[in-house]
GROMACS .gro file of C-alpha atoms in nm:
model
  128
    1UNK     CA    1  -0.947   2.854   1.230
    2UNK     CA    2  -0.960   2.690   0.887
    3UNK     CA    3  -1.024   2.320   0.855
    4UNK     CA    4  -0.905   2.082   0.588
    5UNK     CA    5  -1.156   1.837   0.447
    6UNK     CA    6  -1.017   1.513   0.309
    7UNK     CA    7  -1.233   1.375   0.030
    8UNK     CA    8  -1.345   1.014   0.048
    9UNK     CA    9  -1.265   0.983   0.419
   10UNK     CA   10  -0.940   0.872   0.572
   11UNK     CA   11  -0.924   0.535   0.398
   12UNK     CA   12  -0.806   0.675   0.070
   13UNK     CA   13  -0.466   0.513   0.019
   14UNK     CA   14  -0.269   0.202   0.104
   15UNK     CA   15   0.106   0.171   0.148
   16UNK     CA   16   0.285  -0.157   0.105
   17UNK     CA   17   0.648  -0.238   0.177
   18UNK     CA   18   0.788  -0.581   0.120
   19UNK     CA   19   1.117  -0.759   0.074
   20UNK     CA   20   0.984  -1.049  -0.133
   21UNK     CA   21   0.719  -1.152  -0.380
   22UNK     CA   22   0.358  -1.198  -0.267
   23UNK     CA   23   0.256  -1.553  -0.182
   24UNK     CA   24   0.065  -1.760  -0.436
   25UNK     CA   25  -0.263  -1.918  -0.320
   26UNK     CA   26  -0.079  -2.248  -0.282
   27UNK     CA   27   0.193  -2.085  -0.071
   28UNK     CA   28  -0.071  -1.924   0.152
   29UNK     CA   29  -0.231  -2.264   0.212
   30UNK     CA   30   0.102  -2.439   0.269
   31UNK     CA   31   0.216  -2.179   0.522
   32UNK     CA   32  -0.117  -2.189   0.703
   33UNK     CA   33  -0.101  -2.568   0.720
   34UNK     CA   34   0.230  -2.545   0.906
   35UNK     CA   35   0.052  -2.418   1.219
   36UNK     CA   36  -0.290  -2.563   1.132
   37UNK     CA   37  -0.626  -2.393   1.096
   38UNK     CA   38  -0.695  -2.426   1.469
   39UNK     CA   39  -0.406  -2.188   1.534
   40UNK     CA   40  -0.520  -1.938   1.270
   41UNK     CA   41  -0.881  -1.937   1.391
   42UNK     CA   42  -0.760  -1.775   1.713
   43UNK     CA   43  -0.592  -1.485   1.531
   44UNK     CA   44  -0.706  -1.184   1.331
   45UNK     CA   45  -0.597  -1.385   1.027
   46UNK     CA   46  -0.865  -1.653   1.069
   47UNK     CA   47  -0.963  -1.608   0.705
   48UNK     CA   48  -0.689  -1.679   0.450
   49UNK     CA   49  -0.596  -1.377   0.240
   50UNK     CA   50  -0.449  -1.361  -0.106
   51UNK     CA   51  -0.303  -1.044  -0.248
   52UNK     CA   52  -0.493  -1.051  -0.578
   53UNK     CA   53  -0.827  -1.082  -0.396
   54UNK     CA   54  -0.733  -0.796  -0.165
   55UNK     CA   55  -0.616  -0.591  -0.463
   56UNK     CA   56  -0.958  -0.631  -0.627
   57UNK     CA   57  -1.124  -0.492  -0.312
   58UNK     CA   58  -0.893  -0.190  -0.314
   59UNK     CA   59  -0.957  -0.132  -0.684
   60UNK     CA   60  -1.335  -0.157  -0.630
   61UNK     CA   61  -1.307   0.129  -0.379
   62UNK     CA   62  -1.064   0.321  -0.602
   63UNK     CA   63  -0.793   0.316  -0.335
   64UNK     CA   64  -0.443   0.369  -0.478
   65UNK     CA   65  -0.172   0.139  -0.350
   66UNK     CA   66   0.175   0.286  -0.307
   67UNK     CA   67   0.439   0.016  -0.307
   68UNK     CA   68   0.797   0.016  -0.186
   69UNK     CA   69   1.001  -0.288  -0.273
   70UNK     CA   70   1.318  -0.373  -0.085
   71UNK     CA   71   1.438  -0.656  -0.307
   72UNK     CA   72   1.463  -0.610  -0.684
   73UNK     CA   73   1.277  -0.936  -0.747
   74UNK     CA   74   0.955  -0.779  -0.615
   75UNK     CA   75   0.969  -0.481  -0.851
   76UNK     CA   76   0.762  -0.625  -1.139
   77UNK     CA   77   0.473  -0.736  -0.916
   78UNK     CA   78   0.470  -0.409  -0.725
   79UNK     CA   79   0.469  -0.208  -1.048
   80UNK     CA   80   0.174  -0.413  -1.169
   81UNK     CA   81  -0.013  -0.340  -0.845
   82UNK     CA   82   0.044   0.036  -0.864
   83UNK     CA   83  -0.039   0.045  -1.235
   84UNK     CA   84  -0.375  -0.118  -1.158
   85UNK     CA   85  -0.452   0.122  -0.872
   86UNK     CA   86  -0.291   0.450  -0.974
   87UNK     CA   87  -0.035   0.446  -0.694
   88UNK     CA   88   0.338   0.508  -0.684
   89UNK     CA   89   0.616   0.251  -0.679
   90UNK     CA   90   0.975   0.301  -0.568
   91UNK     CA   91   1.266   0.101  -0.441
   92UNK     CA   92   1.325   0.145  -0.069
   93UNK     CA   93   1.686   0.123   0.039
   94UNK     CA   94   1.649   0.026   0.404
   95UNK     CA   95   2.018   0.097   0.462
   96UNK     CA   96   1.983   0.458   0.351
   97UNK     CA   97   1.915   0.737   0.596
   98UNK     CA   98   1.694   0.901   0.332
   99UNK     CA   99   1.447   0.610   0.315
  100UNK     CA  100   1.238   0.730   0.610
  101UNK     CA  101   1.218   1.076   0.453
  102UNK     CA  102   1.105   0.921   0.124
  103UNK     CA  103   0.820   0.738   0.302
  104UNK     CA  104   0.726   1.050   0.498
  105UNK     CA  105   0.719   1.258   0.179
  106UNK     CA  106   0.499   1.008  -0.004
  107UNK     CA  107   0.244   0.987   0.277
  108UNK     CA  108   0.241   1.364   0.326
  109UNK     CA  109   0.210   1.438  -0.046
  110UNK     CA  110  -0.077   1.194  -0.093
  111UNK     CA  111  -0.264   1.334   0.208
  112UNK     CA  112  -0.219   1.686   0.074
  113UNK     CA  113  -0.320   1.578  -0.276
  114UNK     CA  114  -0.643   1.433  -0.137
  115UNK     CA  115  -0.740   1.750   0.046
  116UNK     CA  116  -0.955   1.853  -0.247
  117UNK     CA  117  -0.857   1.627  -0.538
  118UNK     CA  118  -0.823   1.945  -0.737
  119UNK     CA  119  -0.564   2.208  -0.809
  120UNK     CA  120  -0.575   2.305  -0.441
  121UNK     CA  121  -0.444   1.963  -0.339
  122UNK     CA  122  -0.173   1.974  -0.602
  123UNK     CA  123  -0.081   2.328  -0.498
  124UNK     CA  124  -0.037   2.208  -0.140
  125UNK     CA  125   0.193   1.931  -0.263
  126UNK     CA  126   0.398   2.185  -0.456
  127UNK     CA  127   0.421   2.409  -0.149
  128UNK     CA  128   0.533   2.114   0.063
   0.00000   0.00000   0.00000
Protein backbone atom coordinates (compact mmCIF):
# COMPACT_ATOMS: atom_id res chain seq x y z
CA UNK A 1 0.00 0.00 0.00
CA UNK A 2 1.33 3.44 -0.90
CA UNK A 3 1.30 6.23 1.63
CA UNK A 4 0.99 9.94 1.06
CA UNK A 5 3.32 12.22 2.99
CA UNK A 6 2.08 15.73 3.66
CA UNK A 7 4.95 18.20 3.89
CA UNK A 8 5.11 20.50 6.89
CA UNK A 9 2.68 18.41 8.94
CA UNK A 10 -1.06 18.78 9.08
CA UNK A 11 -1.09 22.41 10.19
CA UNK A 12 -0.35 23.78 6.76
CA UNK A 13 -3.40 25.89 5.96
CA UNK A 14 -6.12 27.95 7.60
CA UNK A 15 -9.64 28.54 6.33
CA UNK A 16 -11.66 31.53 7.41
CA UNK A 17 -15.30 32.28 6.69
CA UNK A 18 -16.94 35.40 7.96
CA UNK A 19 -19.95 37.59 7.34
CA UNK A 20 -18.44 40.83 8.63
CA UNK A 21 -15.23 42.75 9.06
CA UNK A 22 -12.69 41.69 11.70
CA UNK A 23 -12.90 43.53 15.01
CA UNK A 24 -10.50 46.37 15.74
CA UNK A 25 -8.50 46.17 18.98
CA UNK A 26 -10.93 48.65 20.53
CA UNK A 27 -13.92 46.54 19.46
CA UNK A 28 -12.31 43.42 20.95
CA UNK A 29 -11.87 45.21 24.28
CA UNK A 30 -15.38 46.70 24.23
CA UNK A 31 -16.99 43.33 23.50
CA UNK A 32 -14.93 41.60 26.18
CA UNK A 33 -15.91 44.28 28.71
CA UNK A 34 -19.58 43.46 28.13
CA UNK A 35 -19.19 40.15 29.99
CA UNK A 36 -16.12 41.17 32.00
CA UNK A 37 -12.70 39.58 32.22
CA UNK A 38 -13.85 37.22 34.97
CA UNK A 39 -16.17 35.57 32.46
CA UNK A 40 -13.50 35.30 29.77
CA UNK A 41 -10.89 33.85 32.15
CA UNK A 42 -13.08 30.75 32.44
CA UNK A 43 -13.14 30.15 28.68
CA UNK A 44 -10.65 29.09 26.04
CA UNK A 45 -10.61 32.76 25.04
CA UNK A 46 -9.02 33.96 28.29
CA UNK A 47 -6.43 35.87 26.28
CA UNK A 48 -7.80 38.57 23.96
CA UNK A 49 -7.05 37.93 20.30
CA UNK A 50 -6.73 40.38 17.45
CA UNK A 51 -6.72 39.27 13.84
CA UNK A 52 -3.59 41.17 12.81
CA UNK A 53 -1.58 39.60 15.64
CA UNK A 54 -2.87 36.15 14.70
CA UNK A 55 -2.12 36.85 11.03
CA UNK A 56 1.51 37.62 11.89
CA UNK A 57 1.81 34.23 13.62
CA UNK A 58 0.41 32.46 10.57
CA UNK A 59 2.76 34.37 8.27
CA UNK A 60 5.74 33.53 10.51
CA UNK A 61 4.94 29.83 9.99
CA UNK A 62 4.22 30.35 6.28
CA UNK A 63 0.65 29.10 6.65
CA UNK A 64 -1.64 30.28 3.84
CA UNK A 65 -5.03 31.59 4.86
CA UNK A 66 -7.95 30.85 2.55
CA UNK A 67 -10.78 33.28 3.11
CA UNK A 68 -14.44 33.12 2.18
CA UNK A 69 -16.44 36.26 2.72
CA UNK A 70 -20.21 36.19 2.93
CA UNK A 71 -20.81 39.95 2.91
CA UNK A 72 -19.23 42.15 0.25
CA UNK A 73 -17.98 44.61 2.88
CA UNK A 74 -15.46 42.02 4.11
CA UNK A 75 -13.92 41.45 0.68
CA UNK A 76 -11.11 44.03 0.87
CA UNK A 77 -9.83 42.85 4.26
CA UNK A 78 -10.02 39.20 3.26
CA UNK A 79 -8.15 39.88 0.02
CA UNK A 80 -5.44 41.65 2.01
CA UNK A 81 -5.14 38.63 4.32
CA UNK A 82 -4.79 36.13 1.48
CA UNK A 83 -2.37 38.38 -0.41
CA UNK A 84 -0.13 38.46 2.67
CA UNK A 85 -0.27 34.68 3.15
CA UNK A 86 -0.56 33.26 -0.36
CA UNK A 87 -4.05 31.89 0.16
CA UNK A 88 -7.22 32.03 -1.91
CA UNK A 89 -10.17 34.36 -1.47
CA UNK A 90 -13.69 33.90 -2.80
CA UNK A 91 -17.20 35.03 -2.06
CA UNK A 92 -19.30 32.34 -0.41
CA UNK A 93 -22.97 32.42 -1.28
CA UNK A 94 -24.50 30.64 1.70
CA UNK A 95 -27.82 30.40 -0.13
CA UNK A 96 -26.30 28.45 -3.00
CA UNK A 97 -26.25 24.68 -3.06
CA UNK A 98 -22.81 24.84 -4.69
CA UNK A 99 -21.17 26.63 -1.74
CA UNK A 100 -20.44 23.43 0.19
CA UNK A 101 -18.87 21.92 -2.93
CA UNK A 102 -16.70 25.03 -3.35
CA UNK A 103 -15.40 24.67 0.23
CA UNK A 104 -14.85 20.94 -0.22
CA UNK A 105 -12.93 21.53 -3.45
CA UNK A 106 -10.69 24.17 -1.88
CA UNK A 107 -9.78 22.01 1.10
CA UNK A 108 -9.22 18.94 -1.07
CA UNK A 109 -7.12 20.81 -3.64
CA UNK A 110 -4.91 22.38 -0.98
CA UNK A 111 -4.36 19.04 0.76
CA UNK A 112 -3.44 17.45 -2.56
CA UNK A 113 -1.20 20.38 -3.48
CA UNK A 114 0.69 19.94 -0.20
CA UNK A 115 1.34 16.25 -0.75
CA UNK A 116 4.74 17.06 -2.18
CA UNK A 117 4.76 20.81 -2.88
CA UNK A 118 5.99 19.87 -6.31
CA UNK A 119 4.59 18.90 -9.67
CA UNK A 120 3.22 15.74 -8.05
CA UNK A 121 0.93 17.78 -5.81
CA UNK A 122 -0.21 19.93 -8.70
CA UNK A 123 -0.77 16.82 -10.83
CA UNK A 124 -3.01 15.41 -8.11
CA UNK A 125 -5.01 18.64 -8.08
CA UNK A 126 -5.41 18.44 -11.86
CA UNK A 127 -6.55 14.82 -11.60
CA UNK A 128 -9.07 15.75 -8.92
